[in-house]
Amino acid sequence: MSAVKSVPPNQPVAKKSWGDAAKAYLDRRAIIMLFLGFVAGIPILLIFSSLSLWLREAGIDRSVVTMFSWAALGYSFKFIWAPLVDAVPLPILTKLLGRRRSWILVAQLLIILAICLMASVNPIDESSLVWMAVGAVLLGFSSATQDIVIDAYRIELAPPSLQSVLSAMYTAGYRLGMIVAGAGALYLADYFGSTETLYSYEAWRNTYWIMAGVMGIGVVTTLVIHEPVSEQVRVPRQTSDYTRLVLVFALSVVGFVMVFANVGAILPETESALWGFLIEIVHLALSLITALVIGYALVKVGLVKEEVAKATWVEPIADFFRRYGKKALLLLALIGLYRISDIVAGVISNVFYLDMGFTKTDIANAVKLVGVIMVIAGGFLGGLMAQKLRMMQAMMVGAILACVTNLLFVLLTYHQGSLPVMYVAVIFDNLAAGLASAVFIAFLSALTSIRFTAVQYAIFSSLMTLLPKVLGGYSGTIVDNMGYPFFFIFTFAIGIPILVLIYLVDKHIVIGDNDDIYGDSDDKLTKANPNLTDTKEPPRASE
C-alpha cells in the first residue's frame, strides 16, 4: 500500500544563511536539549565503568563484575515498554506537567532512587550484592525510560529542520554527562580516599551520593521547561485499560526474569568464546520468547482488551509501513546499516592503539579528551550542515566521511607509535562520527510519526546499533586472521553500499521538511520526481 498523497506546503521552507544556522544553537529549545542531554549521560557510566572499578576495588571477582553490565540491557530493549510511555498517562502528574514532562520527572526520580540504593550497599559484603544488583537494574530501566521520553520530547519540540541542531546539543550534553559520571566519579572516589590498594566504601558512597545530587539538575530542568505542543489525537481510555496494560507488561517481565535466571543453569558451559556467545544468544532468545508468549496469552484470555493491546504495541509498527509501503524496507535497511562502518571499527579501537605501541596515557589524552571534543564539534558542524542541505545530502556527506576516515587507521599501521599520526586519525574520525550521528538522529526524527513518537524512535534507535554491534563482535577474529590494514579497509568497504541506499532513499522518499519536492516550476502541484513518496502527517512544532 503506497503512502497517502500529500498537499504541498503553503510556503516553501526558507533556506538559512550560515549565520542564521549558527544562531539556531542559541534557540531556547536547543538549550533545553543541552541540559536534558547532560542528565541523560550521567547514569550509563554509573552502571558500566565507574561501578566496575568500585566492585573491583572491593575485591569482587571479575566474572561477577562483568555480570553487572547486564543491568544496561534496558537500553537495548527499551522499545518493548516505549509503547506504554506513549499510551499511559500518569495519575495527577500528567495533568500538572503534561504527558512528556511527567514521565521525564518520574524517570529522573527513579534514577536518583536507584543511585542512592547503590550507594547504600557496601559490595565487600557479598551477601548484600543482590541489593546492588537491584539498584543497578533499576538504574538501567529508569535511565532507558528517561531516554525514551527525552527523545520523544525532542521530536515534538521542534520541526524536522531544527532536529539536527537539537540532536547536536543533546549529544554535547550527553558527552559532558558521561565525563562527569566517568572521569568525574573516579576523581571523586580518589579524592575521598579509595584506591586499588586501600578500598574505602565511604569514598564510593559519597561519590554516588554526589552523582544523585547532580541528577537534581535534571529535575529542576524538567520543572522549568515547557511541555511541547502536540497535535496528536489521543483516544481516551478508562483507567482500568491502562492498569491492565501495565499489568500485562509487568507479568511478561516477570516471566522474562524467571526464565533468564533459571535457564542459565540448564544450558551447557563452555570455554569457547564463540560457543559461549551463541549460548548466551539462545539464553536471551528463550527469555524473550517466554515474555512474548505470556503477553500474547494474557491478551487472549482477556486480561486486557485486544483492541487496546494492538493500538499500543502493533499500531505504531503498522503505521510506519502504511506511510511508506514497500519503501519502508529500504528505510529499515538504511537505518540498520548507516552507522556500521564507524561502529564496527570503534569496537576494537582501544586494543588497536595498544597494539600500535601507545600507552594508556596516550590513549586517554587522545581518545577521552581530544576525541570527545571533536565528537561534540562534529555534532555542531552536522547540525549546521543539515540546516543548509537537504536531509539526504547531509546523510550522504556523513556516510562518506564515516567510512573514508577509517583509512587513516591504515596509515597509522605504517607509522606505529607516531603521536602526530594518531592525533590526526582520532581528530578526523571523531569529527566524522559526531557529524554523521547528528544528521542521522535528525533523519530518524523526521521518519518518526508524531502519532507514535516514543515507540517508533525507540525501535529505530535500537535497530541502528543491532547489526553493527553483532558484526563488531567478530572484529578481533578478522584482525587475528587478516591483520589491521585489511580490517580497516574492510570497514571502509562495507560503508560504500550505504551510499547506494542513501541515493535510492533520496530518489524515492521525501525526508524532512527542507526537501524541495516540487522543483522550481510555477505549478506547485507537480512533483519534480513523481516517484517520490510523501506522507500525510499531523502538524509538528513550527519554527
XYZ file of C-alpha atoms in Angstrom:
543
model
C 0.000 0.000 0.000
C 1.519 3.314 -1.010
C 1.620 6.342 1.205
C -1.134 8.934 1.118
C -0.714 11.705 -1.446
C 0.093 14.929 0.341
C -0.906 18.511 -0.180
C 2.032 20.773 -0.998
C 3.169 23.105 1.739
C 1.616 26.542 1.736
C 5.013 28.166 1.755
C 8.403 26.690 0.869
C 10.900 26.369 3.692
C 13.289 29.319 3.518
C 16.951 28.470 3.047
C 19.023 29.673 6.005
C 22.281 31.573 5.824
C 25.268 30.209 7.742
C 24.743 32.960 10.315
C 21.099 32.037 10.826
C 22.045 28.378 11.046
C 24.597 29.148 13.770
C 22.084 31.288 15.689
C 19.822 28.239 15.939
C 22.144 26.918 18.666
C 21.035 29.816 20.867
C 17.381 28.846 20.476
C 15.734 28.141 23.838
C 14.797 24.668 22.650
C 18.439 23.878 21.880
C 19.500 24.988 25.377
C 16.801 22.734 26.853
C 18.243 19.752 24.992
C 21.753 20.570 26.246
C 20.577 20.213 29.852
C 18.436 17.137 29.173
C 21.344 15.527 27.314
C 23.616 16.181 30.294
C 21.383 14.320 32.766
C 20.802 11.528 30.207
C 24.571 10.950 30.035
C 25.015 10.560 33.803
C 23.509 7.079 34.525
C 25.137 4.839 31.907
C 28.704 5.018 33.246
C 27.441 4.574 36.805
C 26.400 1.101 35.579
C 29.478 0.387 33.481
C 32.990 1.748 34.096
C 32.562 3.554 37.439
C 30.625 0.676 39.022
C 33.075 -1.879 37.627
C 36.014 -0.091 39.233
C 34.136 0.216 42.545
C 33.418 -3.525 42.602
C 36.981 -4.437 41.640
C 38.418 -2.236 44.401
C 36.049 -4.032 46.804
C 37.605 -7.354 45.756
C 34.666 -8.726 43.754
C 35.564 -11.399 41.166
C 35.890 -10.183 37.591
C 33.204 -12.642 36.414
C 30.709 -11.137 38.864
C 31.702 -7.582 37.928
C 31.014 -8.161 34.243
C 27.581 -9.608 35.019
C 26.518 -6.190 36.303
C 26.728 -4.906 32.716
C 23.532 -6.878 32.064
C 21.766 -4.188 34.090
C 22.081 -1.996 30.995
C 20.077 -4.394 28.795
C 17.198 -1.948 29.164
C 18.924 0.336 26.657
C 18.745 -2.394 24.011
C 15.142 -3.428 24.694
C 13.559 -0.109 25.602
C 11.291 -0.325 22.555
C 9.319 -3.045 24.390
C 7.913 -0.686 27.007
C 8.160 2.515 24.935
C 4.512 1.999 23.810
C 3.425 2.327 27.441
C 5.222 5.660 27.657
C 3.316 6.840 24.583
C -0.046 5.474 25.723
C -0.283 5.627 29.509
C -0.848 8.931 31.352
C 0.493 9.222 34.890
C -2.059 9.957 37.629
C -2.083 13.608 38.740
C 1.352 14.389 37.236
C 0.146 14.300 33.622
C -2.477 16.954 34.380
C 0.060 19.101 36.253
C 3.087 18.814 33.950
C 1.910 17.278 30.694
C 2.474 13.827 29.248
C 6.197 14.126 28.389
C 7.427 16.141 31.368
C 5.569 13.914 33.852
C 7.284 10.786 32.501
C 10.698 12.506 32.439
C 10.262 13.595 36.067
C 9.264 10.112 37.258
C 12.205 8.544 35.387
C 14.617 11.048 36.949
C 13.282 10.427 40.466
C 13.699 6.679 39.932
C 17.275 7.264 38.725
C 18.056 9.207 41.899
C 16.449 6.447 43.991
C 18.495 3.775 42.196
C 21.779 5.655 42.665
C 21.046 6.167 46.372
C 20.183 2.456 46.729
C 23.521 1.505 45.154
C 25.318 3.981 47.430
C 23.759 2.337 50.495
C 25.347 -1.053 49.700
C 28.911 -1.975 50.605
C 29.832 -4.630 47.999
C 32.623 -6.020 50.177
C 29.787 -7.900 51.899
C 28.884 -10.327 49.102
C 25.564 -11.199 50.756
C 24.384 -7.658 50.025
C 25.347 -7.753 46.333
C 21.774 -8.686 45.432
C 20.684 -5.190 46.546
C 23.456 -3.651 44.487
C 22.133 -5.655 41.529
C 18.571 -4.456 42.211
C 19.806 -0.859 42.261
C 21.781 -1.334 39.030
C 18.797 -2.914 37.231
C 16.509 -0.113 38.436
C 19.073 2.426 37.247
C 19.292 0.780 33.812
C 15.496 0.597 33.450
C 14.795 4.136 34.653
C 17.603 5.734 32.620
C 16.452 3.905 29.466
C 12.948 5.185 30.183
C 14.321 8.705 30.535
C 15.993 8.308 27.126
C 12.692 7.191 25.575
C 10.807 10.240 26.830
C 13.574 12.767 26.111
C 13.788 11.511 22.512
C 10.014 11.884 22.161
C 10.150 15.332 23.795
C 12.881 16.456 21.372
C 10.990 15.291 18.296
C 7.791 17.025 19.402
C 9.627 20.189 20.482
C 10.753 21.392 17.045
C 10.229 20.744 13.319
C 12.493 18.350 11.388
C 14.547 21.280 10.045
C 15.750 22.020 13.595
C 16.213 18.429 14.751
C 19.885 18.320 13.752
C 20.578 21.316 16.000
C 18.685 19.759 18.904
C 20.453 16.420 18.421
C 23.874 18.141 18.340
C 23.131 19.978 21.587
C 21.747 16.785 23.139
C 24.892 14.871 22.131
C 27.136 17.606 23.553
C 25.263 17.499 26.859
C 25.304 13.686 26.872
C 29.081 13.580 26.415
C 29.570 16.114 29.205
C 27.349 13.995 31.452
C 29.427 10.918 30.662
C 32.605 12.810 31.554
C 31.108 13.809 34.920
C 29.905 10.254 35.676
C 33.068 8.641 34.326
C 36.214 10.670 34.935
C 34.439 12.867 37.491
C 33.284 9.915 39.601
C 36.749 8.328 39.542
C 38.324 11.616 40.575
C 35.873 11.982 43.464
C 36.433 8.409 44.676
C 40.184 9.012 44.627
C 39.761 12.368 46.389
C 37.689 10.753 49.139
C 40.415 8.144 49.653
C 39.579 4.902 47.814
C 42.352 3.238 45.792
C 43.127 -0.221 44.425
C 45.357 -0.933 47.419
C 43.199 0.772 50.072
C 39.473 0.330 49.455
C 37.091 2.798 51.136
C 33.336 2.183 50.992
C 32.649 5.680 52.331
C 34.537 7.205 49.383
C 32.380 5.435 46.806
C 29.215 6.056 48.828
C 29.920 9.787 48.897
C 30.735 9.737 45.170
C 27.406 8.131 44.267
C 25.551 10.499 46.594
C 27.097 13.403 44.678
C 26.059 11.809 41.372
C 22.494 11.550 42.706
C 22.699 15.228 43.607
C 23.911 16.093 40.097
C 20.750 14.429 38.745
C 18.884 17.188 40.588
C 19.861 19.417 37.646
C 17.554 17.273 35.532
C 14.670 17.569 37.984
C 14.951 21.363 38.014
C 15.221 21.438 34.212
C 12.091 19.297 33.837
C 10.105 21.553 36.163
C 11.031 24.813 34.376
C 10.791 23.740 30.713
C 7.527 23.757 28.792
C 5.514 20.830 27.515
C 5.771 20.532 23.718
C 2.605 21.354 21.798
C 1.440 18.174 20.097
C -1.332 17.868 17.511
C -1.822 14.197 18.315
C -5.360 12.965 18.660
C -5.415 10.874 21.830
C -8.025 8.146 22.150
C -9.467 8.468 25.670
C -9.452 5.205 27.603
C -10.598 4.092 31.002
C -8.102 3.951 33.857
C -8.636 0.189 34.063
C -7.384 -0.200 30.473
C -4.106 1.484 31.359
C -3.794 -0.540 34.568
C -4.313 -3.783 32.665
C -1.729 -2.768 30.051
C 0.876 -2.175 32.736
C -0.068 -5.476 34.428
C 0.431 -7.423 31.177
C 3.837 -5.798 30.732
C 4.819 -6.488 34.372
C 3.828 -10.165 34.201
C 5.728 -10.568 30.934
C 8.811 -9.047 32.545
C 8.480 -11.443 35.498
C 8.386 -14.339 33.042
C 11.487 -12.990 31.282
C 13.397 -12.653 34.572
C 12.390 -16.129 35.819
C 13.480 -17.839 32.620
C 16.671 -15.791 32.344
C 17.602 -16.604 35.956
C 16.898 -20.346 35.773
C 17.607 -21.469 32.212
C 21.250 -20.409 32.565
C 21.813 -23.300 34.980
C 20.497 -25.789 32.403
C 22.450 -24.575 29.374
C 25.896 -26.170 28.896
C 29.094 -24.429 29.968
C 31.967 -23.954 27.545
C 35.427 -22.388 27.431
C 34.982 -21.369 23.796
C 34.246 -17.663 23.351
C 32.218 -18.306 20.180
C 30.101 -21.084 21.693
C 29.661 -19.063 24.852
C 28.384 -16.146 22.748
C 25.928 -18.414 20.881
C 24.685 -19.975 24.130
C 24.026 -16.517 25.577
C 22.029 -15.623 22.450
C 19.914 -18.759 22.983
C 19.603 -17.848 26.674
C 18.338 -14.364 25.843
C 16.106 -15.550 22.975
C 14.331 -18.122 25.182
C 13.688 -15.432 27.797
C 12.275 -13.017 25.216
C 10.080 -15.700 23.620
C 8.710 -16.573 27.046
C 7.840 -12.919 27.712
C 6.111 -12.606 24.318
C 4.125 -15.823 24.823
C 2.980 -14.685 28.274
C 1.944 -11.291 26.916
C 0.065 -12.847 23.985
C -1.680 -15.373 26.244
C -2.774 -12.677 28.688
C -4.277 -10.661 25.848
C -6.098 -13.727 24.508
C -7.603 -14.587 27.898
C -8.921 -11.050 28.158
C -6.724 -9.517 30.847
C -6.509 -6.516 28.539
C -8.704 -5.706 25.554
C -7.196 -6.951 22.310
C -8.016 -3.636 20.634
C -6.097 -1.738 23.340
C -3.096 -4.079 23.097
C -2.973 -3.752 19.309
C -3.245 0.034 19.488
C -0.359 0.103 21.961
C 2.139 -2.384 20.517
C 1.076 -3.181 16.924
C -0.315 0.080 15.546
C 2.980 2.067 15.792
C 4.710 -0.512 13.578
C 1.755 -0.810 11.202
C 1.671 2.993 10.866
C 5.254 3.075 9.590
C 4.527 0.513 6.873
C 1.264 2.248 5.930
C 3.054 5.537 5.415
C 5.931 4.191 3.332
C 4.564 0.955 1.861
C 7.229 -1.332 0.385
C 9.735 1.521 0.578
C 9.719 1.050 4.358
C 12.080 -1.914 3.817
C 14.535 0.421 2.085
C 14.386 2.782 5.045
C 14.874 -0.046 7.552
C 17.922 -1.257 5.618
C 19.416 2.232 5.747
C 18.658 2.588 9.473
C 20.256 -0.758 10.279
C 23.389 -0.168 8.201
C 24.138 3.579 8.250
C 26.480 3.515 11.274
C 28.013 0.107 10.514
C 31.368 1.420 9.248
C 32.370 3.514 12.269
C 30.719 1.314 14.943
C 32.474 -1.867 13.768
C 35.803 -0.029 13.616
C 35.247 1.529 17.029
C 34.749 -1.811 18.803
C 38.445 -2.675 18.622
C 39.893 0.859 18.639
C 41.410 0.834 22.164
C 43.042 -2.559 21.582
C 44.363 -1.269 18.253
C 46.006 1.742 19.904
C 47.714 -0.518 22.461
C 48.946 -2.815 19.687
C 50.331 0.217 17.850
C 52.591 0.922 20.848
C 50.711 3.746 22.557
C 50.467 3.966 26.333
C 47.230 4.200 28.298
C 48.022 7.845 28.974
C 48.426 8.492 25.238
C 45.079 6.823 24.577
C 43.329 8.704 27.390
C 44.621 12.079 26.183
C 43.811 11.434 22.539
C 40.546 9.488 22.722
C 38.929 10.512 26.001
C 39.843 14.202 25.788
C 40.537 15.326 22.225
C 38.227 12.671 20.768
C 35.259 13.744 22.900
C 35.817 17.400 21.987
C 35.888 16.509 18.284
C 32.699 14.422 18.541
C 30.932 17.435 20.047
C 32.404 19.728 17.368
C 31.331 17.278 14.667
C 27.817 17.279 16.063
C 27.640 21.069 15.870
C 29.029 21.009 12.324
C 26.483 18.352 11.346
C 23.701 20.498 12.788
C 24.817 23.473 10.703
C 25.157 21.389 7.553
C 21.752 19.724 7.958
C 20.125 23.170 8.016
C 21.842 24.219 4.781
C 21.468 20.979 2.811
C 18.603 18.637 2.115
C 18.347 15.802 4.627
C 19.712 13.090 2.360
C 22.517 15.302 1.074
C 23.668 15.741 4.675
C 23.292 11.981 5.220
C 25.481 11.335 2.162
C 28.250 13.621 3.444
C 28.119 11.951 6.875
C 28.285 8.440 5.388
C 31.232 9.277 3.121
C 33.234 10.824 5.954
C 32.419 7.970 8.368
C 33.882 5.300 6.085
C 36.725 7.287 4.470
C 38.226 8.336 7.817
C 38.738 4.641 8.659
C 41.517 4.627 6.064
C 43.512 6.933 8.363
C 43.959 3.962 10.698
C 45.549 2.033 7.825
C 48.047 4.894 7.603
C 48.669 4.578 11.363
C 49.646 0.895 10.961
C 52.612 2.106 8.858
C 53.571 4.745 11.472
C 53.234 2.767 14.688
C 53.880 4.810 17.824
C 53.613 8.129 15.982
C 51.550 10.515 18.124
C 51.016 13.090 15.335
C 49.543 10.439 13.010
C 47.433 9.071 15.883
C 46.010 12.507 16.664
C 45.201 13.152 13.001
C 43.315 9.833 12.844
C 41.469 10.430 16.136
C 40.542 14.029 15.313
C 39.094 13.351 11.871
C 37.484 10.033 12.828
C 35.653 11.539 15.813
C 34.728 14.679 13.888
C 33.160 12.486 11.192
C 31.400 10.314 13.789
C 29.881 13.344 15.512
C 28.717 14.838 12.205
C 27.210 11.570 10.973
C 25.486 10.994 14.309
C 23.852 14.441 14.317
C 22.423 14.169 10.812
C 21.367 10.547 11.401
C 19.413 11.466 14.541
C 17.710 14.227 12.552
C 16.907 11.647 9.836
C 15.370 9.224 12.352
C 13.396 12.064 13.925
C 11.962 13.011 10.525
C 10.878 9.400 9.934
C 9.109 9.195 13.282
C 5.371 9.758 13.197
C 4.149 12.403 15.604
C 1.365 9.930 16.469
C 3.801 7.382 17.947
C 6.877 9.417 18.790
C 8.328 7.428 21.679
C 7.861 3.897 20.391
C 8.915 4.450 16.760
C 12.089 6.321 17.677
C 12.925 3.672 20.301
C 12.621 0.981 17.605
C 14.760 2.956 15.151
C 17.481 3.709 17.717
C 17.665 0.039 18.761
C 17.792 -1.153 15.143
C 20.593 1.252 14.194
C 23.118 -0.471 16.514
C 21.937 -4.105 16.351
C 23.793 -5.409 13.280
C 26.891 -3.195 13.723
C 27.358 -4.443 17.311
C 26.869 -8.091 16.284
C 29.383 -7.743 13.457
C 31.706 -5.792 15.745
C 31.910 -8.846 18.000
C 33.902 -10.586 15.261
C 36.331 -7.697 14.693
C 39.023 -9.413 16.789
C 38.748 -12.596 14.740
C 39.085 -10.619 11.492
C 42.196 -8.836 12.810
C 43.751 -12.099 14.044
C 43.319 -13.719 10.639
C 43.832 -10.811 8.229
C 45.629 -8.057 10.129
C 44.759 -4.453 10.944
C 45.234 -2.928 7.437
C 42.752 -5.389 5.926
C 40.307 -4.827 8.796
C 40.153 -1.049 8.362
C 39.957 -1.354 4.575
C 37.084 -3.784 5.177
C 35.289 -1.256 7.426
C 35.745 1.326 4.663
C 34.359 -1.058 2.038
C 31.217 -2.002 3.980
C 30.358 1.693 4.128
C 30.200 2.036 0.333
C 26.851 0.189 -0.189
C 25.328 2.664 2.285
C 25.877 5.397 -0.292
C 23.691 3.466 -2.749
C 20.940 3.122 -0.123
C 21.067 6.869 0.554
C 20.802 7.597 -3.174
C 17.758 5.311 -3.511
C 16.026 6.822 -0.480
C 16.714 10.327 -1.770
C 15.303 9.371 -5.157
C 12.085 7.793 -3.923
C 11.183 9.165 -0.475
C 10.744 12.651 0.967
C 12.681 13.015 4.226
C 12.453 16.219 6.254
C 10.668 19.490 5.678
C 13.612 21.175 3.950
C 13.332 18.914 0.895
C 12.237 20.774 -2.245
C 9.999 18.080 -3.679
C 8.100 20.316 -6.103
C 11.015 21.751 -8.018
C 11.153 25.339 -9.245
C 8.210 25.268 -11.636
C 5.207 27.564 -11.297
C 2.893 24.590 -10.923
C 3.479 23.719 -7.273
C 1.188 20.699 -7.560
C 3.616 18.857 -9.835
C 6.381 16.952 -8.130
C 9.874 17.224 -9.566
C 10.034 13.421 -9.245
C 6.634 11.644 -9.461
C 8.150 8.557 -7.799
C 8.726 10.412 -4.528
C 6.767 9.084 -1.592
C 5.377 11.866 0.581
C 3.380 11.184 3.735
C 0.482 12.937 5.388
C 1.460 13.659 8.970
C -0.189 15.789 11.652
C 1.470 19.208 12.053
C 4.624 19.282 14.136
C 6.020 22.155 16.146
C 6.814 25.116 13.907
C 9.780 27.456 13.833
